[in-house]
């Protein structure tokens, strides 16, 4: 028997004449926003926004972006990367998601060569000289700066993508700042927050049940001159991090809007600590 949600999706598919209703709605929404928001903005406007969001010298910054939302910005993706590297300085570290484009366990994962599926800005950053990449088929990250080696070196030794040796919990240790530009409202996209279930799976049966089944793949690193095999546990279950945000104190988030572009930030350590407290009270992003 179909649920109300499934029935609604089936009706929408008939109305729009497409199977992928979500992509259709997203494209229509983007077309409307491009018509409504026409104000162009400069790199200096982005600098002011990032400064208000607490990007500063020496900081480790985790960045998630959607280049599609930068349609009123007349510069290249590399200009945004260069701006952030300048703002955090040589003592800061810039980190981004780098989930491999082709998630195929049968294929050899050549760490330095595999393109990312996490957007144009991430792919451009992946090609920067000196960028390091963690070895993980489902949740790889890329980083540049003094903390890059520490963040990326042990990801292929973890049981889940977000364990203690993963970049995500190490971002927490480094008191990194999460900055999200054009990828939904507060907490809708904040990958390090998944450290919550990785930690609580050792404490609570609910979170332990989220992880079952595994994937094994082979990897090869040209810069490390090494190769090997890694097995990691799968995460299961529908979740809605955006709705989870209502349980967080509002003052943990900083928000700015530049023309159409919505940008928000939050301290990773504090966000995960609140997520752990909520999880122990039976409140989580999982449905």
CSV table of C-alpha atoms in Angstrom, one decimal:
chain,number,residue,atom,x,y,z
A,1,UNK,CA,0.0,0.0,0.0
A,2,UNK,CA,1.4,3.4,-0.9
A,3,UNK,CA,2.0,6.0,1.8
A,4,UNK,CA,0.6,9.5,1.5
A,5,UNK,CA,4.1,10.7,0.5
A,6,UNK,CA,4.4,8.1,-2.2
A,7,UNK,CA,1.0,8.9,-3.5
A,8,UNK,CA,1.8,12.7,-3.6
A,9,UNK,CA,5.0,12.0,-5.5
A,10,UNK,CA,3.2,9.8,-8.0
A,11,UNK,CA,0.6,12.6,-8.6
A,12,UNK,CA,3.3,15.2,-9.1
A,13,UNK,CA,5.1,12.9,-11.6
A,14,UNK,CA,2.0,12.8,-13.7
A,15,UNK,CA,1.5,16.6,-13.5
A,16,UNK,CA,5.1,17.5,-14.4
A,17,UNK,CA,5.6,14.5,-16.7
A,18,UNK,CA,8.9,13.6,-15.1
A,19,UNK,CA,10.1,10.9,-12.8
A,20,UNK,CA,12.6,13.1,-11.0
A,21,UNK,CA,10.2,15.5,-9.3
A,22,UNK,CA,12.8,16.9,-6.9
A,23,UNK,CA,15.2,17.9,-9.7
A,24,UNK,CA,12.3,19.5,-11.6
A,25,UNK,CA,11.1,21.5,-8.6
A,26,UNK,CA,14.7,22.6,-7.9
A,27,UNK,CA,15.3,23.8,-11.4
A,28,UNK,CA,11.9,25.7,-11.5
A,29,UNK,CA,12.8,27.3,-8.2
A,30,UNK,CA,16.2,28.3,-9.5
A,31,UNK,CA,14.7,29.8,-12.6
A,32,UNK,CA,12.3,31.9,-10.5
A,33,UNK,CA,15.1,33.1,-8.2
A,34,UNK,CA,17.2,34.1,-11.1
A,35,UNK,CA,14.3,36.3,-12.3
A,36,UNK,CA,13.7,37.7,-8.9
A,37,UNK,CA,17.2,38.3,-7.6
A,38,UNK,CA,19.2,40.2,-10.2
A,39,UNK,CA,21.6,42.3,-8.0
A,40,UNK,CA,25.2,41.5,-8.9
A,41,UNK,CA,27.8,41.5,-6.2
A,42,UNK,CA,31.6,41.6,-5.9
A,43,UNK,CA,34.3,39.7,-4.1
A,44,UNK,CA,34.4,42.5,-1.5
A,45,UNK,CA,30.8,41.8,-0.7
A,46,UNK,CA,31.7,38.2,-0.1
A,47,UNK,CA,34.6,39.2,2.0
A,48,UNK,CA,32.3,41.3,4.2
A,49,UNK,CA,29.9,38.4,4.5
A,50,UNK,CA,32.6,35.9,5.4
A,51,UNK,CA,34.0,38.3,8.0
A,52,UNK,CA,30.6,38.6,9.6
A,53,UNK,CA,30.4,34.8,9.7
A,54,UNK,CA,33.7,34.7,11.7
A,55,UNK,CA,36.1,33.6,9.0
A,56,UNK,CA,39.4,34.9,10.3
A,57,UNK,CA,43.2,34.4,10.3
A,58,UNK,CA,44.5,31.0,11.5
A,59,UNK,CA,41.0,29.4,11.4
A,60,UNK,CA,40.3,26.0,10.0
A,61,UNK,CA,37.2,26.4,7.8
A,62,UNK,CA,35.0,23.6,6.4
A,63,UNK,CA,33.2,24.9,3.3
A,64,UNK,CA,30.2,23.5,1.5
A,65,UNK,CA,28.9,25.3,-1.6
A,66,UNK,CA,26.7,25.1,-4.6
A,67,UNK,CA,28.2,27.1,-7.6
A,68,UNK,CA,24.7,27.2,-9.2
A,69,UNK,CA,23.8,29.7,-6.5
A,70,UNK,CA,26.6,32.1,-7.4
A,71,UNK,CA,24.8,33.2,-10.6
A,72,UNK,CA,25.0,36.9,-9.6
A,73,UNK,CA,28.7,36.7,-9.0
A,74,UNK,CA,30.9,37.6,-12.0
A,75,UNK,CA,34.1,35.9,-11.0
A,76,UNK,CA,35.5,32.3,-11.2
A,77,UNK,CA,35.2,29.6,-8.5
A,78,UNK,CA,39.0,30.0,-7.9
A,79,UNK,CA,38.4,33.6,-6.9
A,80,UNK,CA,36.2,32.4,-4.0
A,81,UNK,CA,38.9,29.8,-3.0
A,82,UNK,CA,41.6,32.4,-3.2
A,83,UNK,CA,39.6,34.9,-1.1
A,84,UNK,CA,39.1,32.3,1.7
A,85,UNK,CA,42.7,31.2,1.6
A,86,UNK,CA,43.7,34.9,1.9
A,87,UNK,CA,41.3,35.5,4.8
A,88,UNK,CA,42.5,32.5,6.9
A,89,UNK,CA,46.1,33.1,6.0
A,90,UNK,CA,49.0,30.6,5.9
A,91,UNK,CA,48.2,29.4,9.4
A,92,UNK,CA,44.6,28.6,8.5
A,93,UNK,CA,43.4,25.4,6.8
A,94,UNK,CA,40.6,25.2,4.2
A,95,UNK,CA,38.6,22.0,4.0
A,96,UNK,CA,35.9,20.8,1.6
A,97,UNK,CA,33.9,17.6,0.9
A,98,UNK,CA,35.3,15.5,-2.0
A,99,UNK,CA,32.9,12.6,-2.4
A,100,UNK,CA,34.1,10.6,-5.4
A,101,UNK,CA,32.1,11.2,-8.6
A,102,UNK,CA,31.9,7.5,-9.5
A,103,UNK,CA,31.0,5.5,-6.4
A,104,UNK,CA,32.0,2.1,-7.7
A,105,UNK,CA,33.5,-0.4,-5.2
A,106,UNK,CA,34.8,-2.6,-8.0
A,107,UNK,CA,36.9,0.2,-9.4
A,108,UNK,CA,40.3,1.2,-8.1
A,109,UNK,CA,40.0,4.5,-6.3
A,110,UNK,CA,43.0,6.5,-7.4
A,111,UNK,CA,42.9,9.2,-4.7
A,112,UNK,CA,44.5,12.1,-6.5
A,113,UNK,CA,42.8,11.6,-9.8
A,114,UNK,CA,39.1,10.8,-9.0
A,115,UNK,CA,36.8,13.9,-9.7
A,116,UNK,CA,34.4,14.9,-6.9
A,117,UNK,CA,30.6,15.0,-7.0
A,118,UNK,CA,30.4,17.8,-4.4
A,119,UNK,CA,30.3,20.8,-6.8
A,120,UNK,CA,32.5,22.9,-9.1
A,121,UNK,CA,34.2,24.9,-6.3
A,122,UNK,CA,35.3,21.6,-4.7
A,123,UNK,CA,36.5,20.2,-8.0
A,124,UNK,CA,38.6,23.3,-8.7
A,125,UNK,CA,40.0,23.2,-5.2
A,126,UNK,CA,40.9,19.5,-5.6
A,127,UNK,CA,43.3,20.5,-8.4
A,128,UNK,CA,45.1,23.2,-6.3
A,129,UNK,CA,48.8,22.5,-5.7
A,130,UNK,CA,49.4,21.0,-2.3
A,131,UNK,CA,45.8,19.9,-1.6
A,132,UNK,CA,45.6,16.7,0.4
A,133,UNK,CA,42.7,14.2,0.0
A,134,UNK,CA,41.5,11.6,2.5
A,135,UNK,CA,41.1,8.0,1.4
A,136,UNK,CA,37.4,7.2,1.7
A,137,UNK,CA,35.1,6.0,-1.1
A,138,UNK,CA,31.9,7.6,0.2
A,139,UNK,CA,33.0,10.6,2.3
A,140,UNK,CA,36.5,11.8,1.2
A,141,UNK,CA,37.6,15.3,2.0
A,142,UNK,CA,40.2,17.7,0.6
A,143,UNK,CA,42.3,20.2,2.6
A,144,UNK,CA,45.0,22.8,2.2
A,145,UNK,CA,47.0,24.3,5.1
A,146,UNK,CA,48.9,23.2,8.2
A,147,UNK,CA,46.2,20.9,9.5
A,148,UNK,CA,45.6,19.2,6.1
A,149,UNK,CA,47.8,16.2,6.8
A,150,UNK,CA,46.3,15.6,10.3
A,151,UNK,CA,42.7,15.8,8.9
A,152,UNK,CA,43.2,13.5,5.9
A,153,UNK,CA,45.8,10.9,6.9
A,154,UNK,CA,43.7,8.2,8.7
A,155,UNK,CA,40.3,8.2,7.0
A,156,UNK,CA,40.9,4.8,5.4
A,157,UNK,CA,41.3,3.3,8.9
A,158,UNK,CA,37.8,4.1,10.2
A,159,UNK,CA,34.8,1.8,10.6
A,160,UNK,CA,32.3,4.5,9.6
A,161,UNK,CA,33.0,7.7,7.6
A,162,UNK,CA,32.7,9.9,10.7
A,163,UNK,CA,34.7,8.0,13.4
A,164,UNK,CA,37.3,9.5,15.8
A,165,UNK,CA,40.2,9.2,13.2
A,166,UNK,CA,38.0,10.7,10.4
A,167,UNK,CA,38.4,14.3,9.2
A,168,UNK,CA,35.0,15.1,10.7
A,169,UNK,CA,35.7,14.5,14.3
A,170,UNK,CA,39.2,16.0,13.9
A,171,UNK,CA,37.5,19.2,12.6
A,172,UNK,CA,35.6,19.1,15.9
A,173,UNK,CA,38.9,18.8,17.8
A,174,UNK,CA,40.4,21.7,15.9
A,175,UNK,CA,37.3,23.9,16.7
A,176,UNK,CA,36.8,24.4,13.0
A,177,UNK,CA,34.2,26.7,11.5
A,178,UNK,CA,31.5,25.4,9.1
A,179,UNK,CA,30.6,27.8,6.3
A,180,UNK,CA,27.7,26.8,4.0
A,181,UNK,CA,27.0,29.0,0.9
A,182,UNK,CA,23.9,28.3,-1.3
A,183,UNK,CA,23.2,24.8,0.0
A,184,UNK,CA,20.0,25.2,2.0
A,185,UNK,CA,19.1,26.7,5.3
A,186,UNK,CA,20.7,26.1,8.7
A,187,UNK,CA,22.0,22.5,9.2
A,188,UNK,CA,20.3,21.3,5.9
A,189,UNK,CA,23.9,20.6,4.7
A,190,UNK,CA,26.6,20.1,7.4
A,191,UNK,CA,28.4,16.9,6.8
A,192,UNK,CA,30.5,17.0,10.0
A,193,UNK,CA,27.2,16.7,12.0
A,194,UNK,CA,27.1,13.0,11.1
A,195,UNK,CA,29.8,12.6,13.7
A,196,UNK,CA,26.9,12.5,16.2
A,197,UNK,CA,25.6,9.1,15.1
A,198,UNK,CA,29.2,7.7,14.7
A,199,UNK,CA,29.9,8.6,18.4
A,200,UNK,CA,26.5,7.6,19.8
A,201,UNK,CA,26.4,4.2,18.0
A,202,UNK,CA,28.7,3.0,20.8
A,203,UNK,CA,26.2,4.2,23.4
A,204,UNK,CA,22.7,3.8,22.2
A,205,UNK,CA,21.0,0.9,20.2
A,206,UNK,CA,19.0,3.4,18.1
A,207,UNK,CA,22.2,4.8,16.6
A,208,UNK,CA,23.9,1.5,16.4
A,209,UNK,CA,21.1,0.3,14.2
A,210,UNK,CA,21.7,3.1,11.7
A,211,UNK,CA,24.9,1.3,10.6
A,212,UNK,CA,24.8,-2.1,9.0
A,213,UNK,CA,26.2,-3.7,5.9
A,214,UNK,CA,29.6,-2.7,4.5
A,215,UNK,CA,31.6,-1.9,1.3
A,216,UNK,CA,35.1,-2.9,0.6
A,217,UNK,CA,37.1,-1.2,-2.1
A,218,UNK,CA,40.7,-0.9,-3.3
A,219,UNK,CA,42.6,2.4,-3.2
A,220,UNK,CA,45.9,3.8,-4.6
A,221,UNK,CA,47.6,7.0,-3.6
A,222,UNK,CA,50.2,8.5,-6.0
A,223,UNK,CA,51.5,11.0,-3.5
A,224,UNK,CA,51.7,8.6,-0.6
A,225,UNK,CA,53.2,5.9,-3.0
A,226,UNK,CA,50.9,3.4,-1.3
A,227,UNK,CA,47.9,1.2,-2.0
A,228,UNK,CA,45.5,-0.9,0.0
A,229,UNK,CA,42.0,-2.0,0.9
A,230,UNK,CA,39.4,-0.4,3.1
A,231,UNK,CA,36.0,-1.7,4.4
A,232,UNK,CA,33.5,0.7,5.9
A,233,UNK,CA,30.0,0.4,7.4
A,234,UNK,CA,27.0,1.9,5.6
A,235,UNK,CA,24.6,4.4,7.2
A,236,UNK,CA,20.9,3.7,6.6
A,237,UNK,CA,17.7,5.7,7.3
A,238,UNK,CA,16.0,8.8,6.1
A,239,UNK,CA,17.0,12.0,7.9
A,240,UNK,CA,16.2,15.7,7.8
A,241,UNK,CA,19.0,17.9,9.3
A,242,UNK,CA,17.1,21.0,8.4
A,243,UNK,CA,14.2,20.2,10.7
A,244,UNK,CA,16.8,19.0,13.3
A,245,UNK,CA,18.0,22.7,13.4
A,246,UNK,CA,14.9,23.8,15.3
A,247,UNK,CA,16.2,22.1,18.4
A,248,UNK,CA,19.4,24.2,18.4
A,249,UNK,CA,19.8,27.6,20.0
A,250,UNK,CA,19.5,30.3,17.3
A,251,UNK,CA,22.6,32.2,18.5
A,252,UNK,CA,24.8,29.3,17.4
A,253,UNK,CA,24.3,30.3,13.8
A,254,UNK,CA,25.5,33.3,11.9
A,255,UNK,CA,23.7,34.2,8.7
A,256,UNK,CA,24.1,36.6,5.9
A,257,UNK,CA,22.5,37.2,2.5
A,258,UNK,CA,24.3,38.6,-0.5
A,259,UNK,CA,21.8,39.2,-3.3
A,260,UNK,CA,20.3,35.7,-3.8
A,261,UNK,CA,23.1,33.9,-2.0
A,262,UNK,CA,22.3,32.6,1.5
A,263,UNK,CA,25.4,31.9,3.7
A,264,UNK,CA,25.5,30.7,7.2
A,265,UNK,CA,28.1,29.5,9.6
A,266,UNK,CA,28.4,27.5,12.9
A,267,UNK,CA,31.2,26.3,15.1
A,268,UNK,CA,31.6,22.6,14.4
A,269,UNK,CA,32.6,21.5,17.9
A,270,UNK,CA,29.7,23.2,19.6
A,271,UNK,CA,27.2,22.0,17.0
A,272,UNK,CA,28.3,18.4,17.4
A,273,UNK,CA,28.2,18.7,21.2
A,274,UNK,CA,24.6,19.9,21.1
A,275,UNK,CA,23.7,17.2,18.6
A,276,UNK,CA,25.2,14.6,21.1
A,277,UNK,CA,23.2,16.0,24.0
A,278,UNK,CA,20.0,16.0,21.9
A,279,UNK,CA,20.7,12.4,20.7
A,280,UNK,CA,21.0,11.2,24.3
A,281,UNK,CA,17.6,12.7,24.9
A,282,UNK,CA,16.1,10.8,22.0
A,283,UNK,CA,16.1,13.7,19.5
A,284,UNK,CA,18.0,13.3,16.2
A,285,UNK,CA,17.9,14.1,12.5
A,286,UNK,CA,16.8,10.6,11.7
A,287,UNK,CA,13.1,9.7,11.1
